[in-house]
Amino acid sequence: MEKQNDSVRERLLARLPQPENLTAYREQTAALLAEHARALRWARFEGVLFGYVAMAFVMLWLQNHWHLDAGVLLRVQIISAFMALCAAVASLRYEIYKSQVATLKEVKQVQLQILELQASLQKKGDG
């Protein structure tokens, strides 16, 4: 059991960025955060789109200018309720994802600060 824990520990430590790779890690972090920012915009768009479609069906249901028969009106009500539910789920997903990205951003900032400190300490030790 101890050997397995040691091997897991070694694998995790091997994945940590090293101070020698600071610029590459900084670029990877910037690319990762930019990718998440794009994904956040699309997630927000998805929620807004579902919301507008739900509002359109609700307006169709409330106005009923076309004097729809009961069967069609029931379908419009069901579709509007379903779209409203989809909008709520998409908005909730967006908020959860936004908080995950904010946490990731803070963690990456701390990692970069630690790497910069390690690099400066290595320079002082070498010089």
mmCIF file of N, CA and C in Angstrom:
data_model
loop_
_atom_site.group_PDB
_atom_site.id
_atom_site.type_symbol
_atom_site.label_atom_id
_atom_site.label_comp_id
_atom_site.label_asym_id
_atom_site.label_seq_id
_atom_site.Cartn_x
_atom_site.Cartn_y
_atom_site.Cartn_z
ATOM 1 N N MET A 1 0.821 -1.192 0.000
ATOM 2 C CA MET A 1 0.000 0.000 0.000
ATOM 3 C C MET A 1 0.861 1.251 0.000
ATOM 4 N N GLU A 2 1.936 1.212 0.785
ATOM 5 C CA GLU A 2 2.849 2.351 0.855
ATOM 6 C C GLU A 2 3.500 2.620 -0.493
ATOM 7 N N LYS A 3 3.889 1.534 -1.207
ATOM 8 C CA LYS A 3 4.514 1.699 -2.518
ATOM 9 C C LYS A 3 3.558 2.332 -3.503
ATOM 10 N N GLN A 4 2.301 1.941 -3.442
ATOM 11 C CA GLN A 4 1.310 2.504 -4.351
ATOM 12 C C GLN A 4 1.115 3.990 -4.061
ATOM 13 N N ASN A 5 1.070 4.365 -2.783
ATOM 14 C CA ASN A 5 0.936 5.775 -2.417
ATOM 15 C C ASN A 5 2.145 6.575 -2.887
ATOM 16 N N ASP A 6 3.332 5.971 -2.753
ATOM 17 C CA ASP A 6 4.544 6.652 -3.196
ATOM 18 C C ASP A 6 4.544 6.846 -4.707
ATOM 19 N N SER A 7 4.085 5.837 -5.439
ATOM 20 C CA SER A 7 4.073 5.977 -6.897
ATOM 21 C C SER A 7 3.056 7.035 -7.332
ATOM 22 N N VAL A 8 1.907 7.090 -6.667
ATOM 23 C CA VAL A 8 0.909 8.122 -6.979
ATOM 24 C C VAL A 8 1.489 9.489 -6.655
ATOM 25 N N ARG A 9 2.175 9.596 -5.531
ATOM 26 C CA ARG A 9 2.787 10.868 -5.125
ATOM 27 C C ARG A 9 3.830 11.309 -6.153
ATOM 28 N N GLU A 10 4.636 10.373 -6.593
ATOM 29 C CA GLU A 10 5.667 10.704 -7.574
ATOM 30 C C GLU A 10 5.066 11.126 -8.907
ATOM 31 N N ARG A 11 4.005 10.454 -9.322
ATOM 32 C CA ARG A 11 3.349 10.833 -10.583
ATOM 33 C C ARG A 11 2.744 12.227 -10.481
ATOM 34 N N LEU A 12 2.125 12.531 -9.347
ATOM 35 C CA LEU A 12 1.540 13.864 -9.177
ATOM 36 C C LEU A 12 2.613 14.945 -9.132
ATOM 37 N N LEU A 13 3.692 14.658 -8.439
ATOM 38 C CA LEU A 13 4.781 15.637 -8.362
ATOM 39 C C LEU A 13 5.454 15.828 -9.713
ATOM 40 N N ALA A 14 5.501 14.782 -10.521
ATOM 41 C CA ALA A 14 6.109 14.896 -11.850
ATOM 42 C C ALA A 14 5.275 15.780 -12.769
ATOM 43 N N ARG A 15 3.976 15.862 -12.514
ATOM 44 C CA ARG A 15 3.093 16.668 -13.355
ATOM 45 C C ARG A 15 3.140 18.148 -12.994
ATOM 46 N N LEU A 16 3.683 18.480 -11.832
ATOM 47 C CA LEU A 16 3.756 19.884 -11.439
ATOM 48 C C LEU A 16 4.725 20.630 -12.352
ATOM 49 N N PRO A 17 4.397 21.852 -12.705
ATOM 50 C CA PRO A 17 5.316 22.634 -13.537
ATOM 51 C C PRO A 17 6.578 22.987 -12.764
ATOM 52 N N GLN A 18 7.664 23.074 -13.480
ATOM 53 C CA GLN A 18 8.951 23.402 -12.877
ATOM 54 C C GLN A 18 9.306 24.856 -13.188
ATOM 55 N N PRO A 19 10.110 25.493 -12.335
ATOM 56 C CA PRO A 19 10.475 26.891 -12.573
ATOM 57 C C PRO A 19 11.202 27.117 -13.900
ATOM 58 N N GLU A 20 11.879 26.074 -14.414
ATOM 59 C CA GLU A 20 12.594 26.222 -15.680
ATOM 60 C C GLU A 20 11.616 26.421 -16.840
ATOM 61 N N ASN A 21 10.414 25.913 -16.703
ATOM 62 C CA ASN A 21 9.413 25.989 -17.767
ATOM 63 C C ASN A 21 8.393 27.095 -17.505
ATOM 64 N N LEU A 22 8.796 28.142 -16.826
ATOM 65 C CA LEU A 22 7.863 29.185 -16.392
ATOM 66 C C LEU A 22 7.177 29.874 -17.566
ATOM 67 N N THR A 23 7.942 30.252 -18.596
ATOM 68 C CA THR A 23 7.323 30.969 -19.721
ATOM 69 C C THR A 23 6.367 30.061 -20.502
ATOM 70 N N ALA A 24 6.749 28.809 -20.694
ATOM 71 C CA ALA A 24 5.865 27.877 -21.397
ATOM 72 C C ALA A 24 4.595 27.642 -20.585
ATOM 73 N N TYR A 25 4.742 27.516 -19.274
ATOM 74 C CA TYR A 25 3.574 27.303 -18.425
ATOM 75 C C TYR A 25 2.668 28.531 -18.434
ATOM 76 N N ARG A 26 3.265 29.709 -18.452
ATOM 77 C CA ARG A 26 2.477 30.945 -18.502
ATOM 78 C C ARG A 26 1.677 31.014 -19.808
ATOM 79 N N GLU A 27 2.306 30.635 -20.916
ATOM 80 C CA GLU A 27 1.606 30.635 -22.203
ATOM 81 C C GLU A 27 0.488 29.591 -22.230
ATOM 82 N N GLN A 28 0.752 28.411 -21.685
ATOM 83 C CA GLN A 28 -0.281 27.376 -21.628
ATOM 84 C C GLN A 28 -1.459 27.818 -20.769
ATOM 85 N N THR A 29 -1.158 28.482 -19.672
ATOM 86 C CA THR A 29 -2.211 28.974 -18.788
ATOM 87 C C THR A 29 -3.046 30.040 -19.481
ATOM 88 N N ALA A 30 -2.393 30.948 -20.186
ATOM 89 C CA ALA A 30 -3.128 31.993 -20.909
ATOM 90 C C ALA A 30 -4.025 31.385 -21.984
ATOM 91 N N ALA A 31 -3.512 30.385 -22.695
ATOM 92 C CA ALA A 31 -4.320 29.719 -23.727
ATOM 93 C C ALA A 31 -5.501 28.977 -23.102
ATOM 94 N N LEU A 32 -5.274 28.321 -21.984
ATOM 95 C CA LEU A 32 -6.338 27.595 -21.297
ATOM 96 C C LEU A 32 -7.436 28.544 -20.828
ATOM 97 N N LEU A 33 -7.034 29.671 -20.232
ATOM 98 C CA LEU A 33 -8.026 30.631 -19.744
ATOM 99 C C LEU A 33 -8.777 31.285 -20.901
ATOM 100 N N ALA A 34 -8.103 31.514 -22.030
ATOM 101 C CA ALA A 34 -8.785 32.080 -23.202
ATOM 102 C C ALA A 34 -9.806 31.082 -23.747
ATOM 103 N N GLU A 35 -9.447 29.820 -23.749
ATOM 104 C CA GLU A 35 -10.375 28.779 -24.216
ATOM 105 C C GLU A 35 -11.617 28.719 -23.317
ATOM 106 N N HIS A 36 -11.403 28.804 -22.014
ATOM 107 C CA HIS A 36 -12.537 28.789 -21.089
ATOM 108 C C HIS A 36 -13.385 30.056 -21.216
ATOM 109 N N ALA A 37 -12.758 31.184 -21.527
ATOM 110 C CA ALA A 37 -13.519 32.417 -21.720
ATOM 111 C C ALA A 37 -14.443 32.296 -22.934
ATOM 112 N N ARG A 38 -13.942 31.710 -24.023
ATOM 113 C CA ARG A 38 -14.789 31.481 -25.202
ATOM 114 C C ARG A 38 -15.943 30.532 -24.870
ATOM 115 N N ALA A 39 -15.636 29.475 -24.144
ATOM 116 C CA ALA A 39 -16.678 28.516 -23.770
ATOM 117 C C ALA A 39 -17.722 29.168 -22.868
ATOM 118 N N LEU A 40 -17.286 30.079 -22.003
ATOM 119 C CA LEU A 40 -18.229 30.798 -21.148
ATOM 120 C C LEU A 40 -19.167 31.671 -21.972
ATOM 121 N N ARG A 41 -18.626 32.344 -22.985
ATOM 122 C CA ARG A 41 -19.482 33.176 -23.842
ATOM 123 C C ARG A 41 -20.531 32.335 -24.547
ATOM 124 N N TRP A 42 -20.147 31.162 -25.047
ATOM 125 C CA TRP A 42 -21.109 30.293 -25.720
ATOM 126 C C TRP A 42 -22.143 29.760 -24.737
ATOM 127 N N ALA A 43 -21.723 29.438 -23.527
ATOM 128 C CA ALA A 43 -22.669 28.953 -22.517
ATOM 129 C C ALA A 43 -23.677 30.044 -22.168
ATOM 130 N N ARG A 44 -23.209 31.271 -22.080
ATOM 131 C CA ARG A 44 -24.114 32.396 -21.807
ATOM 132 C C ARG A 44 -25.095 32.576 -22.964
ATOM 133 N N PHE A 45 -24.589 32.488 -24.200
ATOM 134 C CA PHE A 45 -25.431 32.634 -25.381
ATOM 135 C C PHE A 45 -26.519 31.558 -25.407
ATOM 136 N N GLU A 46 -26.149 30.347 -25.031
ATOM 137 C CA GLU A 46 -27.110 29.246 -25.006
ATOM 138 C C GLU A 46 -28.271 29.544 -24.065
ATOM 139 N N GLY A 47 -27.968 30.035 -22.863
ATOM 140 C CA GLY A 47 -29.018 30.368 -21.907
ATOM 141 C C GLY A 47 -29.916 31.488 -22.393
ATOM 142 N N VAL A 48 -29.306 32.513 -22.993
ATOM 143 C CA VAL A 48 -30.088 33.637 -23.516
ATOM 144 C C VAL A 48 -30.968 33.174 -24.671
ATOM 145 N N LEU A 49 -30.427 32.338 -25.535
ATOM 146 C CA LEU A 49 -31.199 31.838 -26.676
ATOM 147 C C LEU A 49 -32.421 31.040 -26.215
ATOM 148 N N PHE A 50 -32.224 30.129 -25.273
ATOM 149 C CA PHE A 50 -33.353 29.372 -24.740
ATOM 150 C C PHE A 50 -34.380 30.304 -24.093
ATOM 151 N N GLY A 51 -33.893 31.322 -23.405
ATOM 152 C CA GLY A 51 -34.800 32.278 -22.767
ATOM 153 C C GLY A 51 -35.656 33.022 -23.778
ATOM 154 N N TYR A 52 -35.036 33.489 -24.868
ATOM 155 C CA TYR A 52 -35.801 34.205 -25.897
ATOM 156 C C TYR A 52 -36.797 33.300 -26.607
ATOM 157 N N VAL A 53 -36.406 32.070 -26.872
ATOM 158 C CA VAL A 53 -37.336 31.140 -27.512
ATOM 159 C C VAL A 53 -38.515 30.858 -26.572
ATOM 160 N N ALA A 54 -38.225 30.692 -25.290
ATOM 161 C CA ALA A 54 -39.304 30.465 -24.319
ATOM 162 C C ALA A 54 -40.235 31.667 -24.269
ATOM 163 N N MET A 55 -39.663 32.883 -24.271
ATOM 164 C CA MET A 55 -40.517 34.077 -24.252
ATOM 165 C C MET A 55 -41.362 34.173 -25.518
ATOM 166 N N ALA A 56 -40.807 33.788 -26.655
ATOM 167 C CA ALA A 56 -41.578 33.833 -27.901
ATOM 168 C C ALA A 56 -42.767 32.882 -27.826
ATOM 169 N N PHE A 57 -42.556 31.679 -27.308
ATOM 170 C CA PHE A 57 -43.667 30.744 -27.190
ATOM 171 C C PHE A 57 -44.682 31.198 -26.144
ATOM 172 N N VAL A 58 -44.218 31.833 -25.065
ATOM 173 C CA VAL A 58 -45.153 32.356 -24.064
ATOM 174 C C VAL A 58 -45.993 33.471 -24.674
ATOM 175 N N MET A 59 -45.360 34.342 -25.445
ATOM 176 C CA MET A 59 -46.112 35.412 -26.104
ATOM 177 C C MET A 59 -47.130 34.834 -27.092
ATOM 178 N N LEU A 60 -46.737 33.814 -27.809
ATOM 179 C CA LEU A 60 -47.663 33.163 -28.729
ATOM 180 C C LEU A 60 -48.851 32.579 -27.970
ATOM 181 N N TRP A 61 -48.561 32.002 -26.819
ATOM 182 C CA TRP A 61 -49.609 31.410 -26.005
ATOM 183 C C TRP A 61 -50.524 32.479 -25.426
ATOM 184 N N LEU A 62 -49.941 33.575 -24.910
ATOM 185 C CA LEU A 62 -50.748 34.606 -24.267
ATOM 186 C C LEU A 62 -51.555 35.435 -25.269
ATOM 187 N N GLN A 63 -50.969 35.731 -26.401
ATOM 188 C CA GLN A 63 -51.665 36.583 -27.361
ATOM 189 C C GLN A 63 -52.743 35.826 -28.117
ATOM 190 N N ASN A 64 -52.413 34.667 -28.626
ATOM 191 C CA ASN A 64 -53.348 33.796 -29.340
ATOM 192 C C ASN A 64 -54.163 34.556 -30.392
ATOM 193 N N HIS A 65 -53.467 35.374 -31.205
ATOM 194 C CA HIS A 65 -54.133 36.124 -32.270
ATOM 195 C C HIS A 65 -54.680 35.208 -33.357
ATOM 196 N N TRP A 66 -54.054 34.051 -33.491
ATOM 197 C CA TRP A 66 -54.445 33.157 -34.580
ATOM 198 C C TRP A 66 -55.584 32.242 -34.184
ATOM 199 N N HIS A 67 -56.114 32.407 -32.986
ATOM 200 C CA HIS A 67 -57.216 31.588 -32.479
ATOM 201 C C HIS A 67 -56.942 30.097 -32.690
ATOM 202 N N LEU A 68 -55.867 29.678 -32.075
ATOM 203 C CA LEU A 68 -55.443 28.284 -32.187
ATOM 204 C C LEU A 68 -56.442 27.367 -31.483
ATOM 205 N N ASP A 69 -56.601 26.164 -32.014
ATOM 206 C CA ASP A 69 -57.503 25.232 -31.353
ATOM 207 C C ASP A 69 -56.844 24.699 -30.082
ATOM 208 N N ALA A 70 -57.576 23.988 -29.284
ATOM 209 C CA ALA A 70 -57.119 23.575 -27.956
ATOM 210 C C ALA A 70 -55.887 22.668 -28.024
ATOM 211 N N GLY A 71 -55.842 21.781 -29.002
ATOM 212 C CA GLY A 71 -54.701 20.870 -29.116
ATOM 213 C C GLY A 71 -53.406 21.601 -29.424
ATOM 214 N N VAL A 72 -53.475 22.538 -30.355
ATOM 215 C CA VAL A 72 -52.278 23.307 -30.719
ATOM 216 C C VAL A 72 -51.873 24.217 -29.575
ATOM 217 N N LEU A 73 -52.851 24.816 -28.906
ATOM 218 C CA LEU A 73 -52.553 25.696 -27.778
ATOM 219 C C LEU A 73 -51.889 24.927 -26.641
ATOM 220 N N LEU A 74 -52.332 23.710 -26.410
ATOM 221 C CA LEU A 74 -51.704 22.877 -25.386
ATOM 222 C C LEU A 74 -50.255 22.578 -25.754
ATOM 223 N N ARG A 75 -50.002 22.284 -27.016
ATOM 224 C CA ARG A 75 -48.622 22.044 -27.461
ATOM 225 C C ARG A 75 -47.757 23.283 -27.269
ATOM 226 N N VAL A 76 -48.308 24.449 -27.577
ATOM 227 C CA VAL A 76 -47.562 25.694 -27.396
ATOM 228 C C VAL A 76 -47.254 25.903 -25.918
ATOM 229 N N GLN A 77 -48.193 25.596 -25.050
ATOM 230 C CA GLN A 77 -47.956 25.726 -23.607
ATOM 231 C C GLN A 77 -46.862 24.772 -23.144
ATOM 232 N N ILE A 78 -46.910 23.552 -23.628
ATOM 233 C CA ILE A 78 -45.896 22.559 -23.236
ATOM 234 C C ILE A 78 -44.520 22.979 -23.749
ATOM 235 N N ILE A 79 -44.457 23.437 -24.992
ATOM 236 C CA ILE A 79 -43.175 23.868 -25.559
ATOM 237 C C ILE A 79 -42.633 25.067 -24.796
ATOM 238 N N SER A 80 -43.499 26.015 -24.442
ATOM 239 C CA SER A 80 -43.026 27.199 -23.719
ATOM 240 C C SER A 80 -42.517 26.812 -22.330
ATOM 241 N N ALA A 81 -43.204 25.894 -21.660
ATOM 242 C CA ALA A 81 -42.739 25.438 -20.346
ATOM 243 C C ALA A 81 -41.410 24.701 -20.477
ATOM 244 N N PHE A 82 -41.282 23.863 -21.495
ATOM 245 C CA PHE A 82 -40.038 23.121 -21.709
ATOM 246 C C PHE A 82 -38.878 24.067 -22.019
ATOM 247 N N MET A 83 -39.131 25.074 -22.854
ATOM 248 C CA MET A 83 -38.075 26.037 -23.189
ATOM 249 C C MET A 83 -37.681 26.870 -21.972
ATOM 250 N N ALA A 84 -38.657 27.212 -21.141
ATOM 251 C CA ALA A 84 -38.337 27.946 -19.911
ATOM 252 C C ALA A 84 -37.478 27.090 -18.985
ATOM 253 N N LEU A 85 -37.801 25.808 -18.898
ATOM 254 C CA LEU A 85 -36.994 24.891 -18.096
ATOM 255 C C LEU A 85 -35.578 24.774 -18.665
ATOM 256 N N CYS A 86 -35.469 24.669 -19.993
ATOM 257 C CA CYS A 86 -34.143 24.606 -20.629
ATOM 258 C C CYS A 86 -33.347 25.877 -20.368
ATOM 259 N N ALA A 87 -34.015 27.019 -20.397
ATOM 260 C CA ALA A 87 -33.334 28.287 -20.124
ATOM 261 C C ALA A 87 -32.825 28.328 -18.683
ATOM 262 N N ALA A 88 -33.638 27.838 -17.758
ATOM 263 C CA ALA A 88 -33.211 27.812 -16.355
ATOM 264 C C ALA A 88 -32.023 26.877 -16.154
ATOM 265 N N VAL A 89 -32.066 25.707 -16.776
ATOM 266 C CA VAL A 89 -30.952 24.748 -16.654
ATOM 267 C C VAL A 89 -29.689 25.317 -17.288
ATOM 268 N N ALA A 90 -29.828 25.938 -18.460
ATOM 269 C CA ALA A 90 -28.660 26.518 -19.130
ATOM 270 C C ALA A 90 -28.066 27.657 -18.304
ATOM 271 N N SER A 91 -28.909 28.465 -17.697
ATOM 272 C CA SER A 91 -28.416 29.557 -16.857
ATOM 273 C C SER A 91 -27.703 29.024 -15.617
ATOM 274 N N LEU A 92 -28.259 27.975 -15.030
ATOM 275 C CA LEU A 92 -27.618 27.359 -13.870
ATOM 276 C C LEU A 92 -26.278 26.745 -14.251
ATOM 277 N N ARG A 93 -26.241 26.062 -15.394
ATOM 278 C CA ARG A 93 -24.975 25.493 -15.886
ATOM 279 C C ARG A 93 -23.934 26.578 -16.118
ATOM 280 N N TYR A 94 -24.376 27.703 -16.670
ATOM 281 C CA TYR A 94 -23.468 28.816 -16.920
ATOM 282 C C TYR A 94 -22.888 29.341 -15.603
ATOM 283 N N GLU A 95 -23.729 29.525 -14.606
ATOM 284 C CA GLU A 95 -23.252 30.039 -13.321
ATOM 285 C C GLU A 95 -22.270 29.076 -12.657
ATOM 286 N N ILE A 96 -22.552 27.787 -12.726
ATOM 287 C CA ILE A 96 -21.642 26.794 -12.152
ATOM 288 C C ILE A 96 -20.312 26.813 -12.897
ATOM 289 N N TYR A 97 -20.370 26.842 -14.216
ATOM 290 C CA TYR A 97 -19.152 26.852 -15.024
ATOM 291 C C TYR A 97 -18.353 28.133 -14.784
ATOM 292 N N LYS A 98 -19.062 29.254 -14.627
ATOM 293 C CA LYS A 98 -18.382 30.525 -14.376
ATOM 294 C C LYS A 98 -17.624 30.481 -13.054
ATOM 295 N N SER A 99 -18.218 29.868 -12.029
ATOM 296 C CA SER A 99 -17.522 29.770 -10.747
ATOM 297 C C SER A 99 -16.338 28.805 -10.831
ATOM 298 N N GLN A 100 -16.477 27.738 -11.629
ATOM 299 C CA GLN A 100 -15.356 26.812 -11.816
ATOM 300 C C GLN A 100 -14.193 27.500 -12.524
ATOM 301 N N VAL A 101 -14.499 28.315 -13.522
ATOM 302 C CA VAL A 101 -13.449 29.030 -14.253
ATOM 303 C C VAL A 101 -12.782 30.063 -13.346
ATOM 304 N N ALA A 102 -13.572 30.728 -12.510
ATOM 305 C CA ALA A 102 -12.991 31.697 -11.576
ATOM 306 C C ALA A 102 -12.050 30.994 -10.595
ATOM 307 N N THR A 103 -12.443 29.826 -10.110
ATOM 308 C CA THR A 103 -11.581 29.062 -9.201
ATOM 309 C C THR A 103 -10.310 28.610 -9.920
ATOM 310 N N LEU A 104 -10.456 28.131 -11.136
ATOM 311 C CA LEU A 104 -9.293 27.713 -11.925
ATOM 312 C C LEU A 104 -8.339 28.882 -12.138
ATOM 313 N N LYS A 105 -8.892 30.045 -12.424
ATOM 314 C CA LYS A 105 -8.069 31.232 -12.648
ATOM 315 C C LYS A 105 -7.270 31.590 -11.394
ATOM 316 N N GLU A 106 -7.917 31.526 -10.237
ATOM 317 C CA GLU A 106 -7.213 31.826 -8.990
ATOM 318 C C GLU A 106 -6.115 30.801 -8.715
ATOM 319 N N VAL A 107 -6.413 29.517 -8.950
ATOM 320 C CA VAL A 107 -5.418 28.472 -8.723
ATOM 321 C C VAL A 107 -4.214 28.673 -9.642
ATOM 322 N N LYS A 108 -4.474 28.982 -10.909
ATOM 323 C CA LYS A 108 -3.372 29.195 -11.851
ATOM 324 C C LYS A 108 -2.549 30.417 -11.470
ATOM 325 N N GLN A 109 -3.195 31.467 -10.964
ATOM 326 C CA GLN A 109 -2.450 32.645 -10.521
ATOM 327 C C GLN A 109 -1.532 32.298 -9.361
ATOM 328 N N VAL A 110 -2.030 31.519 -8.412
ATOM 329 C CA VAL A 110 -1.208 31.100 -7.272
ATOM 330 C C VAL A 110 -0.057 30.219 -7.749
ATOM 331 N N GLN A 111 -0.343 29.298 -8.674
ATOM 332 C CA GLN A 111 0.726 28.449 -9.204
ATOM 333 C C GLN A 111 1.803 29.281 -9.893
ATOM 334 N N LEU A 112 1.394 30.266 -10.663
ATOM 335 C CA LEU A 112 2.379 31.119 -11.335
ATOM 336 C C LEU A 112 3.203 31.906 -10.328
ATOM 337 N N GLN A 113 2.567 32.389 -9.282
ATOM 338 C CA GLN A 113 3.314 33.122 -8.259
ATOM 339 C C GLN A 113 4.325 32.218 -7.562
ATOM 340 N N ILE A 114 3.918 31.000 -7.273
ATOM 341 C CA ILE A 114 4.837 30.049 -6.637
ATOM 342 C C ILE A 114 6.006 29.739 -7.566
ATOM 343 N N LEU A 115 5.714 29.525 -8.849
ATOM 344 C CA LEU A 115 6.790 29.248 -9.805
ATOM 345 C C LEU A 115 7.750 30.434 -9.918
ATOM 346 N N GLU A 116 7.218 31.647 -9.919
ATOM 347 C CA GLU A 116 8.083 32.829 -9.991
ATOM 348 C C GLU A 116 8.956 32.941 -8.756
ATOM 349 N N LEU A 117 8.382 32.631 -7.591
ATOM 350 C CA LEU A 117 9.186 32.645 -6.363
ATOM 351 C C LEU A 117 10.270 31.577 -6.394
ATOM 352 N N GLN A 118 9.921 30.394 -6.858
ATOM 353 C CA GLN A 118 10.918 29.326 -6.955
ATOM 354 C C GLN A 118 12.026 29.704 -7.932
ATOM 355 N N ALA A 119 11.653 30.318 -9.046
ATOM 356 C CA ALA A 119 12.656 30.725 -10.032
ATOM 357 C C ALA A 119 13.573 31.795 -9.459
ATOM 358 N N SER A 120 13.002 32.754 -8.723
ATOM 359 C CA SER A 120 13.846 33.796 -8.132
ATOM 360 C C SER A 120 14.747 33.235 -7.057
ATOM 361 N N LEU A 121 14.264 32.256 -6.295
ATOM 362 C CA LEU A 121 15.103 31.626 -5.277
ATOM 363 C C LEU A 121 16.236 30.818 -5.910
ATOM 364 N N GLN A 122 15.939 30.162 -7.029
ATOM 365 C CA GLN A 122 17.003 29.422 -7.731
ATOM 366 C C GLN A 122 18.056 30.381 -8.268
ATOM 367 N N LYS A 123 17.657 31.530 -8.772
ATOM 368 C CA LYS A 123 18.622 32.519 -9.279
ATOM 369 C C LYS A 123 19.494 33.039 -8.163
ATOM 370 N N LYS A 124 18.902 33.295 -7.009
ATOM 371 C CA LYS A 124 19.670 33.765 -5.858
ATOM 372 C C LYS A 124 20.638 32.686 -5.375
ATOM 373 N N GLY A 125 20.193 31.436 -5.412
ATOM 374 C CA GLY A 125 21.041 30.321 -4.976
ATOM 375 C C GLY A 125 22.186 30.078 -5.938
ATOM 376 N N ASP A 126 21.943 30.293 -7.244
ATOM 377 C CA ASP A 126 22.981 30.079 -8.247
ATOM 378 C C ASP A 126 23.963 31.231 -8.271
ATOM 379 N N GLY A 127 23.494 32.428 -8.029
ATOM 380 C CA GLY A 127 24.319 33.641 -8.188
ATOM 381 C C GLY A 127 25.080 34.054 -7.000
#
